[in-house]
XYZ file of C-alpha atoms in Angstrom:
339
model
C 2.080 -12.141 40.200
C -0.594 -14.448 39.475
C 0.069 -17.266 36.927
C -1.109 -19.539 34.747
C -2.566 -22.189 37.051
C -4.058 -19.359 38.806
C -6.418 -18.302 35.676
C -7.130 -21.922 35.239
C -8.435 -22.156 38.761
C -10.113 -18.766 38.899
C -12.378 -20.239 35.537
C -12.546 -23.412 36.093
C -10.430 -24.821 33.080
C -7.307 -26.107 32.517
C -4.489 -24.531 32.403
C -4.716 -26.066 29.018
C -7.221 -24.583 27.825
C -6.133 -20.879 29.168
C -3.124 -21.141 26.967
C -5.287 -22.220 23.850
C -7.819 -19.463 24.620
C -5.438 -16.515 25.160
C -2.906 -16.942 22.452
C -5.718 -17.968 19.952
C -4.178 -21.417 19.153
C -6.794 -23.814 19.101
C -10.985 -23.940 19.404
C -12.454 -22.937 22.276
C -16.335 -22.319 22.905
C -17.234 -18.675 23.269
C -18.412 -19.396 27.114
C -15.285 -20.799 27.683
C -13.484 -18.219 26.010
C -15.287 -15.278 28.078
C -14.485 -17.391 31.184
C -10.975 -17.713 30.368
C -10.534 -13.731 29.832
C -12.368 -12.321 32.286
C -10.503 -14.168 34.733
C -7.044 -13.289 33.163
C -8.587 -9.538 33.451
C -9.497 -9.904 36.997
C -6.141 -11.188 37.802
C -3.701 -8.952 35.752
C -2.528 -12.139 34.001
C -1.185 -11.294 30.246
C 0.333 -14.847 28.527
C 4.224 -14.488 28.057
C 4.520 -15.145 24.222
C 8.103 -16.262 24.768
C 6.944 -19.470 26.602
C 3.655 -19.975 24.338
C 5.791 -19.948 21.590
C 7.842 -22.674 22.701
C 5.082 -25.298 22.920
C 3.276 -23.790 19.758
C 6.025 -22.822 17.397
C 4.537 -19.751 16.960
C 6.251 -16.459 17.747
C 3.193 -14.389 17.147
C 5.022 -11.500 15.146
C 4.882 -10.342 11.447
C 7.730 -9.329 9.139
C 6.595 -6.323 6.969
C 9.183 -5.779 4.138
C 9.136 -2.371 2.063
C 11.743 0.044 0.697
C 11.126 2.589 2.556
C 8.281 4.309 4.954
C 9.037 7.898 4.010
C 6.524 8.027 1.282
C 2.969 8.609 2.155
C 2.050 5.800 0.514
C 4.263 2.728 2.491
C 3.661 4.549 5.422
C -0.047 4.322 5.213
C -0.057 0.672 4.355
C 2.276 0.251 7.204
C -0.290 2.259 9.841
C -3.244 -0.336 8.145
C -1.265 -3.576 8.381
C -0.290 -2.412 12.213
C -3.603 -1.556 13.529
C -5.127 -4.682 11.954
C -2.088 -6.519 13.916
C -3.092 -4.989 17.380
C -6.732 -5.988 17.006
C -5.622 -9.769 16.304
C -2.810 -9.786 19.145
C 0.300 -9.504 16.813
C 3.698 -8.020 16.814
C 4.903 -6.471 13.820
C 8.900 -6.364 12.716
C 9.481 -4.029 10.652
C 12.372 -4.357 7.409
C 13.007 -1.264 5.651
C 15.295 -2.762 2.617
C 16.643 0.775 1.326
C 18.330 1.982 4.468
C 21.701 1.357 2.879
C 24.194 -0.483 1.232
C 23.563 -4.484 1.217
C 20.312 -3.732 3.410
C 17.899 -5.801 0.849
C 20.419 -8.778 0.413
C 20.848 -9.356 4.213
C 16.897 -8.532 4.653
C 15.918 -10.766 1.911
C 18.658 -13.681 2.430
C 19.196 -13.971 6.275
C 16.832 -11.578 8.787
C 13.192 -13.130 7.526
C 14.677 -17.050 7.637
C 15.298 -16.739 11.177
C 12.749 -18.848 13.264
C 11.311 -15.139 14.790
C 8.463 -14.544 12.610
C 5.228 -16.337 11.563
C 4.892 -15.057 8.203
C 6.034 -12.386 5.905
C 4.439 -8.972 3.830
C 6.080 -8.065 1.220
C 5.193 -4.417 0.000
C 6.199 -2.795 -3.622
C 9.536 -5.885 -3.482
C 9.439 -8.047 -6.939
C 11.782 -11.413 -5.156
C 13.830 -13.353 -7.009
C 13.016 -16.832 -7.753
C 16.032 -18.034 -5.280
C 14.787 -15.096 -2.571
C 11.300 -16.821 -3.130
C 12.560 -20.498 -2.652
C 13.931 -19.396 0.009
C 11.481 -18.330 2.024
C 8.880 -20.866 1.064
C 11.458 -23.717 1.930
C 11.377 -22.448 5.598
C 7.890 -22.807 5.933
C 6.294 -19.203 6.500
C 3.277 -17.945 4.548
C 4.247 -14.878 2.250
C 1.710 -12.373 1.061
C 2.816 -9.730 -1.387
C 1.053 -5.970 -1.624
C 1.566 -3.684 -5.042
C 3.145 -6.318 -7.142
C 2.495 -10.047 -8.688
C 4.892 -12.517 -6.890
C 4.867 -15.925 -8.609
C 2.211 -18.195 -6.537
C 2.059 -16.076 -3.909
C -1.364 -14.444 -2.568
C -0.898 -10.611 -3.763
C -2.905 -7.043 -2.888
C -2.096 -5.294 -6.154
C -4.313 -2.346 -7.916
C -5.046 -1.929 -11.804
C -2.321 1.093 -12.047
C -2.432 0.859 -15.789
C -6.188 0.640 -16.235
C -6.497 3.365 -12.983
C -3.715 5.121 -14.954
C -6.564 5.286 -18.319
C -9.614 6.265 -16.629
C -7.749 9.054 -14.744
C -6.694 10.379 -18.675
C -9.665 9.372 -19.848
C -11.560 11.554 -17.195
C -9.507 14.951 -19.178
C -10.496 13.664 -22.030
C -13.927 13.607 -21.407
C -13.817 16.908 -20.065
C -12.992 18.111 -23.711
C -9.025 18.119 -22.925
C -6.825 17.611 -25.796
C -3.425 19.049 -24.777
C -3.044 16.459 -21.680
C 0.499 16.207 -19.994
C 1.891 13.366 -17.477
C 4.524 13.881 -14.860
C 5.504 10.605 -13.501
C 8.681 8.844 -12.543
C 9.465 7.443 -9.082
C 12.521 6.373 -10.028
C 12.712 5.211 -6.511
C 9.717 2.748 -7.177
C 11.146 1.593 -10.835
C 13.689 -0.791 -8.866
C 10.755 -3.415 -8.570
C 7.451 -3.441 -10.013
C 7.727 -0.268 -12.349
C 4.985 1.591 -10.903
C 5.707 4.768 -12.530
C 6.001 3.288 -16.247
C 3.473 1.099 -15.534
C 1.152 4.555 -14.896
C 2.835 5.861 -18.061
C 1.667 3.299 -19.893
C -1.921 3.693 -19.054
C -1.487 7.332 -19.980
C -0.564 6.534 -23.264
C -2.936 4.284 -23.767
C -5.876 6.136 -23.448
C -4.033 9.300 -25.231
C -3.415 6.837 -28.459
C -6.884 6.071 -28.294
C -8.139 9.752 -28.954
C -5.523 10.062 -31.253
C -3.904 12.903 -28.917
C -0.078 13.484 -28.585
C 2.075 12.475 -25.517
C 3.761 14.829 -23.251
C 5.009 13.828 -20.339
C 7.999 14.359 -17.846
C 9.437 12.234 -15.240
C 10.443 13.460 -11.745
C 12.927 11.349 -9.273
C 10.021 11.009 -6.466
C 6.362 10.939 -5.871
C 6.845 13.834 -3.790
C 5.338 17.252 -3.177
C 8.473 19.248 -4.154
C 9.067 17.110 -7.134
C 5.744 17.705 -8.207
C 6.222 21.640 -8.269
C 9.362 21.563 -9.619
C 8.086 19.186 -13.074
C 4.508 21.279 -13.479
C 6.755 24.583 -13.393
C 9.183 23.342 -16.207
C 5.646 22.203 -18.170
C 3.772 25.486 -17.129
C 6.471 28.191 -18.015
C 6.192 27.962 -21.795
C 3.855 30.579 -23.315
C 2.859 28.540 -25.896
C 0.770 25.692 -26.194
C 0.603 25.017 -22.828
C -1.263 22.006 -21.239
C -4.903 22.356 -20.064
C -4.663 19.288 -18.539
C -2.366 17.300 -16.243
C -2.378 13.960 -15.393
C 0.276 13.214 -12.284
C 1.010 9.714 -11.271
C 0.580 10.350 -7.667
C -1.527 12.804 -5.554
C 1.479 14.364 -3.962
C 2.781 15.059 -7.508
C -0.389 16.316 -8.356
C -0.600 18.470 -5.155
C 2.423 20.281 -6.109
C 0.951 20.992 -9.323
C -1.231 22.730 -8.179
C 1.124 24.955 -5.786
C 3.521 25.574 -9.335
C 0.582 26.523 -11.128
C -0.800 29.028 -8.640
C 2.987 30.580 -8.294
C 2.358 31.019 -11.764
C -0.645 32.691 -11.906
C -2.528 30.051 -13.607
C -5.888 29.084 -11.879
C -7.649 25.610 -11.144
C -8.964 24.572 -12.857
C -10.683 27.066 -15.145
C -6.738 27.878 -16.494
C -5.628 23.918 -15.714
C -6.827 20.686 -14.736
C -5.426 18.365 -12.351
C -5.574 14.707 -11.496
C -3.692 12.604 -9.381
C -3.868 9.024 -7.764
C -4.109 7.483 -4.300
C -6.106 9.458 -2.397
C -3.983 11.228 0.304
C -5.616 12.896 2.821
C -4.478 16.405 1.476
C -6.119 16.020 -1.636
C -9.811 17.090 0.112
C -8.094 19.775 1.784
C -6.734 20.979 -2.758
C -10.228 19.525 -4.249
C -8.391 17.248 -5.685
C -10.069 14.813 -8.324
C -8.337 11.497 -7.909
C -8.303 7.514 -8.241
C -8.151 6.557 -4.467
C -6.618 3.114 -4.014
C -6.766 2.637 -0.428
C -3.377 1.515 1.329
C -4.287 1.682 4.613
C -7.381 -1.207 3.361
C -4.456 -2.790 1.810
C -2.426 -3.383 4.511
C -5.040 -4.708 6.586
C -6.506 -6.634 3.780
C -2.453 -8.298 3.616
C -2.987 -9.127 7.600
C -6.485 -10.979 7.095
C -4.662 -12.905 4.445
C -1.817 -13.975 6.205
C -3.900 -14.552 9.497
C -6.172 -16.810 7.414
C -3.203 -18.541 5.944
C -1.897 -19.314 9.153
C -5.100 -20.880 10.317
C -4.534 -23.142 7.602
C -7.972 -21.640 5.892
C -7.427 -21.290 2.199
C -7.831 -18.235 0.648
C -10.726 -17.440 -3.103
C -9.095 -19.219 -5.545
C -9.071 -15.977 -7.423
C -6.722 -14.462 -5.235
C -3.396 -14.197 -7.252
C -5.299 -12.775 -9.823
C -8.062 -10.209 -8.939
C -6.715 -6.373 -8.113
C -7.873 -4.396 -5.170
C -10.953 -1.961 -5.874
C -10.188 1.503 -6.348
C -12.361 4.576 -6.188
C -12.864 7.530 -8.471
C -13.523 10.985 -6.760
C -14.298 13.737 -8.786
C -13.307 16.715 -6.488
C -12.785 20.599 -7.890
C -9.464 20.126 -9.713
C -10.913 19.255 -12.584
C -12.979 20.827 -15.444
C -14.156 21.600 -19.277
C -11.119 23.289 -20.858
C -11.626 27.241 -21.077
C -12.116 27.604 -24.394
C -15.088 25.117 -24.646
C -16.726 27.559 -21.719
C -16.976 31.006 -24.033
């Protein structure tokens, strides 16, 4: 099996310079750099991490920490943090912190302060000031996605002011009898996302002087999402013409409840959702589209650059990740402004 030396001689270089070339720790010129590789190609030679790391300190894998990856939305910021890995020649360890009893405590307090990662993601976690310190005072670069973390670089959307224009967009449409199902009590535990939505509903609804309805459902799941729209839908009376759901799969199921009903979209009801899951084109469904898999590869670049010792905008802790509105067939003019 050819070796080190044997890459070294095959370019030209030292073998030096083949280690700083192929695991991306320290300048090289480009020549040199094609040199280096297409020798290591010729020969079958991949650099053992285990022993790089040894001279460089570097283990060349990052910890990604979320609460779970059975919601569309971790999962997809997990698949866009991953692939953006690969391309830069990184492992990924995954923590999943709601897996059981104690899971977060031994996560947060012992598994990321071992000496086997370069840096850490945090995704939808809101750490303690001691979890924080903790971290920090081994050295490793943190970067934070869906929530503020105190000094630390952080991949967050506006999910109050996403939360108004999605209302706002009913309004518009002539809606005055707007509901919100929301909730993800699941999500609560940290950086309030579903309240946080709430709020933004109820904003924009005390603006146009409207009145609140809303329900909250355990989940931002499909099923949850039928079963609150069918407990808003089944009164005769005074119905909403408009729903606002605080995520797309919520807002999906909406629209499965209010077809079981007999209720039509969205000439009998309006729906709009955020995130922009792949399923919504397939409902024509009008929603705020924030992006995760961008975010998780947005969370890599960061941490990359961090490592490189490159400083990130200063504007960084502060600015939210763009979001985009897509106005799809789910939503309309009430039907009593169309006779």
């Amino acid at each position: 099996m050819a070796g080190i030396k044997d890459v070294a001689a095959r370019a030209g270089v030292s073998s030096a310079t083949v280690s700083r070339t192929l695991s991306g720790n320290g300048k090289v010129s480009e020549s040199t750099r094609r040199k280096v590789q297409e020798a290591a190609d010729e020969l079958g030679y991949v650099l053992s991490y285990n022993a790089s790391s040894l001279a460089s300190g570097r283990s060349r894998n990052i910890g990604i920490v979320m609460p779970t990856v059975g919601r569309w939305y971790f999962s997809q910021v997990l698949e866009g943090a991953a692939a953006a890995l690969i391309d830069a020649g990184y492992d990924l360890t995954l923590y999943n912190t709601s897996d059981g009893p104690g899971h977060r405590e031994s996560v947060l307090t012992e598994m990321l302060r071992r000496k086997r990662l370069d840096a850490v993601i945090a995704v939808a976690l809101k750490l303690t000031d001691e979890e924080l310190s903790q971290l920090h005072a081994v050295g490793k670069p943190i970067v934070a996605i869906g929530g503020p973390l105190p000094g630390t670089p952080t991949i967050r959307v506006d999910e109050a002011g996403i939360s108004m224009l999605a209302t706002d967009h009913l309004i518009s449409l002539g809606h005055t009898r707007i509901a919100h199902i929301g909730g993800g009590e699941e999500l609560e535990r940290d950086f309030r996302m579903g309240s946080t939505r709430r709020d933004g509903y109820e904003r924009a609804m005390a603006r146009a002087g409207l009145e609140c309805l809303h329900i909250n459902s355990p989940n931002f799941s499909v099923a949850s999402g039928m079963e609150a729209a069918k407990s808003l839908l089944a009164a005769p009376h005074n119905r909403p013409t408009g729903i606002f759901c605080a995520s797309d799969e919520l807002a999906i199921g909406t629209i499965l409840a209010s077809r079981s009903l007999g209720l039509r979209v969205p000439e009998d009801l309006s729906v709009i959702g955020i995130d922009g899951h792949e399923l919504g084109e397939v409902f024509g469904l009008t929603t705020v589209s924030q992006d995760p898999k961008g975010q998780g590869a947005a969370a890599v670049e960061a941490v990359l650059s961090l490592l490189a010792k490159k400083p990130l905008e200063a504007d960084w802790i502060q600015r939210f990740y763009p979001t985009g509105f897509v106005v799809r067939s789910s939503t309309s003019v009430p039907s009593e402004l169309r006779r």
